[in-house]
Coordinates of C-alpha atoms in Angstrom, one line a residue:
M120 CA 0.6 11.6 40.5
N121 CA -2.7 10.6 38.7
A122 CA -3.0 8.4 35.7
I123 CA -3.2 11.2 33.1
T124 CA -0.1 12.8 34.5
R125 CA 1.8 9.5 34.2
I126 CA 0.7 9.1 30.6
L127 CA 1.8 12.6 29.8
D128 CA 5.1 12.0 31.4
W129 CA 5.7 8.8 29.5
P130 CA 9.3 8.8 28.2
L131 CA 9.7 9.9 24.6
Q132 CA 10.9 7.4 22.1
D133 CA 13.1 8.1 19.1
S134 CA 10.1 7.2 16.8
D135 CA 8.1 10.0 18.3
E136 CA 10.2 12.4 16.3
N137 CA 9.0 10.9 13.0
P138 CA 6.2 12.6 11.0
L139 CA 2.6 11.8 11.6
V140 CA 1.8 11.8 7.9
L141 CA 2.3 8.3 6.3
W142 CA 3.8 9.5 3.0
D143 CA 4.2 12.6 0.9
A144 CA 4.3 13.0 -2.8
I145 CA 8.1 13.4 -3.0
A146 CA 8.8 10.3 -0.9
I147 CA 6.2 8.2 -2.8
A148 CA 7.6 9.2 -6.2
R149 CA 11.2 8.5 -5.1
A150 CA 10.2 5.1 -3.7
V151 CA 8.2 3.9 -6.7
K152 CA 10.4 5.4 -9.3
G153 CA 7.5 7.4 -10.6
T154 CA 6.5 11.0 -11.3
A155 CA 4.1 13.0 -9.1
N156 CA 2.0 15.6 -10.9
A157 CA 1.1 17.5 -7.7
D158 CA 2.1 18.0 -4.1
F159 CA 0.1 16.0 -1.6
T160 CA 0.3 13.9 1.6
V161 CA -1.5 10.6 2.3
T162 CA -2.6 9.0 5.5
G163 CA -3.4 5.5 4.2
I164 CA -2.9 3.1 1.3
E165 CA -5.6 1.1 -0.5
F166 CA -6.1 -1.0 -3.6
D167 CA -9.8 -1.7 -3.3
S168 CA -11.7 1.4 -4.4
R169 CA -14.7 0.3 -2.3
E170 CA -12.5 0.6 0.8
V171 CA -11.0 4.0 0.1
Q172 CA -11.1 6.6 2.9
P173 CA -10.4 10.3 2.7
G174 CA -6.7 10.9 2.5
D175 CA -5.8 7.5 1.1
L176 CA -3.4 6.7 -1.8
F177 CA -5.2 4.4 -4.2
F178 CA -3.1 1.9 -6.3
A179 CA -4.8 1.1 -9.6
L180 CA -3.7 -2.5 -9.9
R181 CA -4.2 -4.7 -12.9
G182 CA -5.7 -8.1 -12.0
E183 CA -6.6 -11.2 -14.0
T184 CA -10.2 -10.2 -14.4
T185 CA -10.3 -6.4 -13.9
D186 CA -8.2 -3.3 -14.1
G187 CA -8.0 -0.9 -11.2
H188 CA -7.8 2.1 -13.5
R189 CA -11.5 1.6 -14.1
F190 CA -12.1 2.7 -10.5
V191 CA -9.8 5.7 -10.3
D192 CA -12.7 8.2 -10.6
M193 CA -14.5 6.3 -7.8
A194 CA -11.5 6.4 -5.6
L195 CA -11.0 10.1 -6.0
A196 CA -14.7 10.7 -5.4
R197 CA -14.4 8.8 -2.1
G198 CA -11.7 11.2 -1.0
A199 CA -8.4 9.6 -2.2
A200 CA -5.6 12.2 -1.9
A201 CA -3.9 10.7 -5.0
V202 CA -3.7 7.6 -7.1
V203 CA -0.9 5.5 -8.5
V204 CA -1.5 4.8 -12.2
D205 CA 0.4 3.7 -15.4
R206 CA -1.3 6.3 -17.5
P207 CA -2.1 10.0 -16.9
V208 CA -5.4 10.7 -15.3
D209 CA -7.3 13.8 -14.1
G210 CA -6.4 14.5 -10.4
P211 CA -3.4 14.1 -8.2
H212 CA -1.4 11.0 -9.3
V213 CA 1.9 9.3 -9.5
L214 CA 2.7 7.9 -12.9
V215 CA 4.6 4.6 -13.0
K216 CA 5.4 1.9 -15.5
D217 CA 3.7 -0.9 -13.5
T218 CA 1.4 -0.3 -10.5
T219 CA 1.9 -3.7 -8.9
E220 CA 5.7 -3.2 -9.0
A221 CA 5.2 0.3 -7.6
L222 CA 3.3 -1.2 -4.6
V223 CA 6.1 -3.6 -3.9
R224 CA 8.6 -0.8 -4.1
L225 CA 6.6 1.4 -1.7
G226 CA 6.4 -1.6 0.7
A227 CA 10.2 -2.0 0.5
A228 CA 10.7 1.7 1.2
A229 CA 8.5 1.4 4.3
R230 CA 10.5 -1.5 5.5
A231 CA 13.8 0.2 4.8
R232 CA 12.9 3.3 6.8
S233 CA 11.6 1.4 9.8
R234 CA 13.7 0.8 12.9
A235 CA 11.0 -1.3 14.5
P236 CA 11.4 -5.0 15.4
I237 CA 9.5 -6.9 12.7
I238 CA 7.7 -10.3 13.4
G239 CA 6.6 -12.5 10.5
V240 CA 4.0 -15.2 11.1
T241 CA 3.1 -18.2 9.0
G242 CA 1.7 -21.7 9.6
S243 CA -1.0 -24.1 8.4
V244 CA -3.4 -23.2 11.2
G245 CA -3.8 -20.3 13.5
K246 CA -1.5 -17.7 11.9
T247 CA -4.1 -14.9 11.8
G248 CA -5.1 -15.4 15.4
V249 CA -1.5 -15.5 16.5
K250 CA -0.7 -12.4 14.4
E251 CA -3.6 -10.5 16.0
S252 CA -2.6 -11.6 19.5
I253 CA 1.0 -10.6 19.1
F254 CA -0.1 -7.2 17.7
T255 CA -2.6 -6.6 20.5
A256 CA 0.1 -7.3 23.1
L257 CA 2.7 -5.0 21.5
D258 CA 0.1 -2.3 20.7
R259 CA -1.0 -2.2 24.3
A260 CA 2.6 -1.9 25.5
S261 CA 3.6 0.8 22.9
R262 CA 0.7 3.2 23.4
G263 CA -0.8 2.3 20.0
D264 CA 2.5 2.4 18.0
A265 CA 2.4 -1.2 16.8
H266 CA 1.4 -2.1 13.2
R267 CA 0.2 -5.2 11.6
S268 CA -1.3 -6.6 8.4
V269 CA -5.1 -6.5 8.6
K270 CA -7.6 -9.1 7.6
S271 CA -5.7 -11.9 5.8
Y272 CA -3.5 -9.6 3.7
N273 CA -0.8 -12.3 3.4
N274 CA -0.1 -12.8 -0.3
H275 CA 1.8 -11.1 -3.1
T276 CA -0.3 -8.0 -3.0
G277 CA -1.4 -8.0 0.7
V278 CA 2.1 -8.1 2.1
P279 CA 3.5 -5.1 0.2
L280 CA 0.3 -3.2 0.9
S281 CA 0.6 -4.0 4.7
L282 CA 4.3 -2.9 4.6
A283 CA 3.5 0.3 2.7
R284 CA 0.9 1.2 5.4
M285 CA 3.5 0.9 8.2
P286 CA 4.1 4.4 9.7
A287 CA 7.7 5.5 10.2
R288 CA 6.7 6.0 13.9
A289 CA 5.7 2.3 14.4
R290 CA 7.6 0.7 17.2
Y291 CA 6.7 -2.9 16.2
G292 CA 5.5 -4.5 13.0
V293 CA 3.6 -7.9 12.7
F294 CA 3.0 -9.4 9.3
E295 CA 1.2 -12.6 8.2
M296 CA 2.5 -14.6 5.3
G297 CA 0.5 -17.3 3.5
M298 CA 1.1 -19.6 0.6
N299 CA -0.3 -22.5 -1.5
H300 CA 2.8 -23.2 -3.6
A301 CA 6.4 -23.6 -2.8
G302 CA 8.5 -20.5 -3.2
E303 CA 5.7 -18.0 -2.3
I304 CA 6.8 -17.4 1.3
A305 CA 10.4 -17.1 0.2
A306 CA 9.4 -14.1 -1.9
L307 CA 7.2 -12.6 0.8
T308 CA 9.8 -13.0 3.7
R309 CA 12.4 -11.2 1.6
Q310 CA 10.0 -8.2 1.5
V311 CA 9.1 -8.4 5.2
R312 CA 12.7 -9.1 6.4
P313 CA 11.5 -10.2 9.9
N314 CA 13.7 -10.1 13.0
V315 CA 11.5 -12.9 14.4
A316 CA 9.8 -15.6 12.3
V317 CA 7.0 -17.7 13.8
I318 CA 5.6 -21.0 12.5
T319 CA 2.4 -21.8 14.3
T320 CA 1.9 -25.4 13.1
I321 CA 2.2 -27.7 10.1
A322 CA -0.9 -29.5 8.8
P323 CA -2.1 -30.8 5.4
A324 CA -3.5 -27.5 4.2
H325 CA -2.7 -27.0 0.4
I326 CA -1.4 -30.6 0.2
E327 CA -2.9 -30.8 -3.2
M328 CA -0.3 -28.3 -4.5
L329 CA 2.6 -29.6 -2.4
G330 CA 2.1 -33.3 -2.2
S331 CA 3.1 -34.1 1.4
E332 CA 3.3 -32.6 4.8
E333 CA 7.1 -32.6 4.6
A334 CA 6.9 -30.4 1.5
I335 CA 4.4 -28.2 3.4
A336 CA 6.9 -27.9 6.3
D337 CA 9.7 -27.0 3.8
A338 CA 7.4 -24.3 2.2
K339 CA 6.6 -22.8 5.6
A340 CA 10.3 -22.9 6.6
E341 CA 11.0 -20.5 3.7
I342 CA 10.1 -17.7 6.2
F343 CA 13.5 -18.1 7.8
Q344 CA 15.2 -17.2 4.5
G345 CA 14.3 -13.5 5.0
L346 CA 15.4 -13.3 8.6
E347 CA 17.6 -10.3 9.5
R348 CA 21.1 -11.2 10.8
G349 CA 20.8 -12.5 14.4
G350 CA 17.1 -13.2 13.9
T351 CA 15.0 -15.7 15.9
A352 CA 12.9 -18.6 14.6
I353 CA 10.0 -19.7 16.7
I354 CA 8.8 -23.2 15.9
P355 CA 6.4 -25.9 17.4
A356 CA 8.3 -28.3 19.5
D357 CA 5.6 -31.0 19.4
S358 CA 5.4 -31.1 15.6
P359 CA 6.6 -34.3 13.9
H360 CA 8.4 -31.9 11.6
F361 CA 10.3 -30.2 14.4
E362 CA 13.7 -31.3 13.4
R363 CA 13.1 -30.4 9.8
L364 CA 12.1 -26.9 10.8
R365 CA 14.9 -26.5 13.3
K366 CA 17.5 -27.5 10.7
A367 CA 16.0 -25.1 8.2
A368 CA 16.2 -22.3 10.7
L369 CA 19.8 -23.1 11.7
R370 CA 20.8 -23.1 8.0
C371 CA 19.6 -19.5 7.9
G372 CA 21.6 -18.5 10.9
A373 CA 18.6 -18.2 13.2
Q374 CA 18.4 -18.6 17.0
V375 CA 15.7 -21.3 17.5
I376 CA 13.1 -21.1 20.2
A377 CA 10.7 -24.0 20.5
F378 CA 7.3 -23.9 22.1
G379 CA 5.0 -26.7 23.2
K380 CA 4.6 -29.5 25.7
S381 CA 7.8 -31.4 24.9
A382 CA 10.7 -31.5 27.3
H383 CA 13.0 -29.8 24.8
A384 CA 10.6 -26.8 24.4
D385 CA 12.1 -23.4 25.4
V386 CA 8.6 -22.1 26.1
R387 CA 7.1 -25.2 27.7
L388 CA 3.5 -25.7 28.8
L389 CA 3.3 -26.9 32.4
D390 CA -0.5 -26.8 32.9
A391 CA -3.7 -25.7 31.3
V392 CA -7.0 -25.9 33.2
P393 CA -10.5 -24.6 32.1
S394 CA -11.3 -21.1 33.3
L395 CA -14.5 -19.4 33.8
G396 CA -16.0 -18.3 30.5
G397 CA -14.7 -21.2 28.5
G398 CA -11.1 -20.3 28.1
S399 CA -8.0 -21.7 29.9
L400 CA -5.7 -20.8 32.8
V401 CA -2.2 -21.5 31.5
T402 CA 1.1 -22.0 33.3
V403 CA 4.3 -21.8 31.2
D404 CA 8.0 -22.3 31.9
L405 CA 10.2 -19.8 30.1
G406 CA 13.4 -21.3 31.5
D407 CA 14.3 -18.4 33.8
R408 CA 10.7 -17.8 35.0
R409 CA 7.2 -19.1 35.0
L410 CA 4.1 -17.3 33.8
C411 CA 0.5 -17.8 34.6
Y412 CA -2.1 -16.2 32.4
T413 CA -5.6 -16.6 31.0
V414 CA -6.5 -17.4 27.4
A415 CA -10.0 -16.2 26.6
A416 CA -10.4 -18.2 23.4
P417 CA -11.4 -21.8 24.2
G418 CA -9.6 -24.9 23.0
E419 CA -6.3 -26.7 23.4
H420 CA -5.1 -25.2 20.0
W421 CA -5.4 -21.7 21.5
V422 CA -3.4 -22.8 24.5
M423 CA -0.6 -23.8 22.1
N424 CA -1.0 -20.6 20.1
S425 CA -0.5 -18.6 23.3
L426 CA 2.9 -20.1 23.8
A427 CA 3.9 -18.9 20.3
V428 CA 2.6 -15.4 21.2
M429 CA 4.6 -15.3 24.5
A430 CA 7.8 -16.5 22.7
A431 CA 7.4 -13.8 20.0
V432 CA 6.7 -11.0 22.4
R433 CA 9.7 -12.0 24.5
A434 CA 11.9 -12.2 21.5
V435 CA 11.4 -8.5 20.7
N436 CA 11.8 -7.5 24.4
G437 CA 8.0 -6.8 24.6
D438 CA 5.9 -6.7 27.7
L439 CA 4.8 -10.2 28.8
G440 CA 2.3 -8.7 31.2
A441 CA 0.6 -6.9 28.3
A442 CA 0.7 -10.1 26.3
G443 CA -1.1 -11.9 29.2
V444 CA -3.8 -9.2 29.3
A445 CA -4.2 -9.3 25.5
L446 CA -4.7 -13.1 25.6
A447 CA -7.2 -12.8 28.4
E448 CA -9.3 -10.2 26.5
M449 CA -9.1 -11.6 22.9
E450 CA -11.9 -13.7 21.8
G451 CA -12.4 -15.4 18.4
L452 CA -12.3 -13.3 15.2
A453 CA -15.2 -13.3 12.8
G454 CA -14.9 -16.4 10.7
R455 CA -12.1 -17.7 13.0
G456 CA -13.8 -18.8 16.2
A457 CA -16.1 -15.9 17.1
R458 CA -18.8 -16.9 19.5
V459 CA -22.1 -15.2 19.1
E460 CA -25.5 -15.7 20.8
I461 CA -28.3 -15.9 18.3
D462 CA -32.1 -15.8 18.7
V463 CA -34.1 -19.0 18.5
P464 CA -37.4 -18.6 16.6
E465 CA -40.4 -18.2 18.9
A466 CA -42.0 -21.1 17.1
N467 CA -39.2 -23.3 18.6
G468 CA -39.7 -21.8 22.1
G469 CA -37.5 -18.7 21.8
G470 CA -34.4 -18.1 23.9
R471 CA -30.8 -18.0 22.8
A472 CA -28.4 -20.4 21.1
L473 CA -24.6 -20.3 20.7
L474 CA -23.1 -19.8 17.2
I475 CA -19.4 -20.7 16.7
D476 CA -18.2 -19.0 13.5
E477 CA -15.3 -20.8 11.9
S478 CA -16.5 -20.2 8.4
Y479 CA -13.3 -18.7 7.0
N480 CA -11.1 -21.7 6.7
A481 CA -10.7 -25.4 7.3
N482 CA -8.2 -28.2 7.0
P483 CA -8.0 -31.6 8.7
A484 CA -6.1 -30.4 11.8
S485 CA -8.4 -27.4 12.4
M486 CA -11.5 -29.4 11.8
R487 CA -10.5 -32.0 14.5
A488 CA -9.6 -29.2 17.0
T489 CA -12.8 -27.3 16.6
L490 CA -15.0 -30.5 16.7
A491 CA -13.3 -31.5 19.9
Q492 CA -13.9 -28.1 21.4
L493 CA -17.6 -28.3 20.3
G494 CA -17.8 -31.6 22.2
R495 CA -16.5 -29.8 25.4
T496 CA -19.0 -26.9 25.0
D497 CA -21.9 -26.8 27.4
A498 CA -25.0 -27.2 25.3
T499 CA -28.4 -28.8 25.1
R500 CA -27.6 -30.1 21.7
R501 CA -24.5 -29.9 19.5
I502 CA -24.8 -29.2 15.8
A503 CA -22.1 -28.9 13.2
V504 CA -22.4 -27.4 9.8
L505 CA -19.2 -28.5 8.0
G506 CA -18.2 -27.3 4.5
A507 CA -15.7 -29.1 2.3
M508 CA -12.0 -28.8 2.9
K509 CA -10.4 -27.6 -0.3
E510 CA -6.9 -28.1 -1.9
L511 CA -6.5 -31.7 -0.6
G512 CA -6.2 -33.2 -4.0
K513 CA -6.0 -37.0 -4.1
H514 CA -6.1 -37.1 -0.3
A515 CA -9.5 -35.4 -0.1
D516 CA -11.7 -38.5 0.4
G517 CA -9.5 -39.9 3.1
Y518 CA -9.3 -36.7 5.1
H519 CA -13.0 -36.0 4.8
A520 CA -13.9 -39.6 5.8
A521 CA -11.6 -39.4 8.8
L522 CA -13.7 -36.7 10.4
A523 CA -16.4 -39.3 11.3
A524 CA -14.4 -40.3 14.4
P525 CA -14.0 -36.9 15.9
I526 CA -17.7 -36.1 15.2
I527 CA -18.8 -39.2 17.1
D528 CA -16.2 -38.7 19.9
A529 CA -17.5 -35.1 20.4
G530 CA -21.1 -36.4 20.9
I531 CA -22.5 -34.2 18.1
D532 CA -26.2 -34.6 17.7
H533 CA -26.7 -33.4 14.1
V534 CA -24.3 -32.7 11.2
V535 CA -25.0 -30.7 8.0
L536 CA -22.4 -31.5 5.3
V537 CA -21.9 -29.0 2.5
G538 CA -20.2 -29.7 -0.8
P539 CA -19.4 -32.7 -3.0
E540 CA -16.2 -33.5 -1.2
M541 CA -18.3 -34.3 1.9
A542 CA -19.7 -37.4 0.2
A543 CA -16.9 -39.6 1.7
L544 CA -17.8 -38.3 5.2
A545 CA -21.5 -38.8 4.7
C546 CA -20.7 -42.5 3.7
E547 CA -18.7 -43.0 6.9
L548 CA -21.4 -41.5 9.1
G549 CA -24.0 -43.7 7.4
K550 CA -22.0 -46.8 8.4
A551 CA -21.3 -45.6 12.0
A552 CA -22.7 -47.6 14.9
P553 CA -24.6 -46.0 17.8
S554 CA -22.5 -44.8 20.7
P555 CA -22.4 -46.9 23.9
L556 CA -25.4 -45.0 25.1
G557 CA -27.3 -45.8 21.9
K558 CA -27.0 -42.3 20.4
L559 CA -26.8 -42.1 16.6
V560 CA -25.6 -39.0 14.8
T561 CA -28.1 -37.7 12.4
F562 CA -26.8 -35.9 9.3
A563 CA -27.7 -34.4 6.0
H564 CA -25.5 -33.9 2.9
C565 CA -26.3 -30.7 1.1
A566 CA -25.2 -29.6 -2.4
S567 CA -25.3 -25.9 -1.5
V568 CA -25.4 -23.4 1.4
E569 CA -29.0 -22.7 0.6
E570 CA -29.9 -26.3 1.2
A571 CA -27.9 -26.2 4.4
V572 CA -30.0 -23.3 5.6
D573 CA -33.2 -25.2 4.8
N574 CA -32.0 -28.3 6.6
L575 CA -31.1 -26.3 9.8
S576 CA -34.6 -24.7 9.6
A577 CA -36.2 -28.1 9.3
F578 CA -34.1 -29.5 12.1
G579 CA -35.2 -26.6 14.3
L580 CA -32.8 -24.7 16.5
R581 CA -33.7 -24.7 20.2
R582 CA -32.7 -22.8 23.3
G583 CA -29.3 -23.9 24.6
D584 CA -28.1 -25.4 21.2
A585 CA -24.4 -24.9 20.1
I586 CA -23.9 -24.6 16.4
L587 CA -20.4 -24.9 14.8
V588 CA -20.1 -23.5 11.3
K589 CA -16.7 -24.4 9.7
G590 CA -15.4 -24.9 6.1
S591 CA -13.1 -23.6 3.5
N592 CA -13.9 -20.0 2.6
S593 CA -14.8 -20.8 -1.0
V594 CA -17.7 -23.0 0.2
G595 CA -19.5 -19.8 1.3
L596 CA -20.6 -20.7 4.8
A597 CA -20.2 -17.0 5.8
S598 CA -23.6 -16.4 4.2
L599 CA -25.1 -19.1 6.4
V600 CA -23.6 -17.3 9.4
T601 CA -25.2 -14.1 8.2
V602 CA -28.6 -15.8 8.0
L603 CA -28.3 -17.2 11.5
T604 CA -27.1 -14.0 13.1
K605 CA -29.9 -12.0 11.4

């Protein structure tokens, strides 16, 4: 029997009997408590008119600064099959009282009709990468019938949008949930209603809004409140907040699975050694068996992320072999660890340099992890472009200044600091003594991304350099990445 015959003979699943169309007009109108003016079917859901594809259903949401109804004509011109509006318009539409509420209702209807195991993911660091890894593993094992939230659609509009996009045929669903205030994840998890809830790690992200790491842990633990009966909570065993998270999960009736290095971890790291290509060869004890697999993404933080992935896949009776293949193939995402070779100007001798793109987000824990990984990266020179870490409030100066030690420990040659919050780090680096080998870190403090680009140009990239770009998204370092890659 050849491979094609085996695929064609793959056993049918109950979900294979569900329709291929995502939604039809009758189902949408019933779900959102609206009125459809025409008969239509849709193959996708969108609330950004610039992203509309033929066959999509466009939700005209009202925002703080704009009204999606202004873009209804654009959405229809781009091929939208219909629009959801709060006033009659020309073209196929569903009329509702409130379009945002309608999106939440459609997401709830998608969740209600699904029989797929649902995994919810949150955490201060690594939630998008873990979400993508779990999805890739389950998608591979289910012949493309897994679904997940794309990009970072993890807030009060992104979560219901991602739910509404889930096909009735999906055999797994993976959803990311984010927050910067207490109570936000509680609302999101009750929409997602996960069977498995994963917390990647707890770190001082959004501490300005929440005040302490303990409060951050409590806010993340809200994800357990939406767990379906008999659900599973997956938490970091090595976290100083482990007991706090465990008790929160138990209060919600969850089965707790811990991952990490600690002796009490259910998914316990036994060994991790560098592998060819910069990743890690990982050995894990699952209690009743041991696994050995490769993680393509470099860094100890990705080793720990892989344990959470394995725990989640096993919790939904997924294929651990497929999970191992997914981790071996997955490299960094754009803005979250992607590694790209860039051209060095001929004036500097030509050749190639390595760009590590971490421009999407930053907090004290992720900064330390990526700086340490830069220090382990084989390079002629190591350069770090670091943007300010936002939402740290009164703790900002201390957390920024504390980055001086990991910068020095990593043996970084030149640092470009961007944003006013980086003044505290610039002060620390200015006071730093030379390393035991007499090496002194050079640095520049820039007010803008444009100044940072100029500084890098003046510093002069060379063949074999490794350049880390990391900062909070609002700093805008993605535009510096664009300059370097072009």
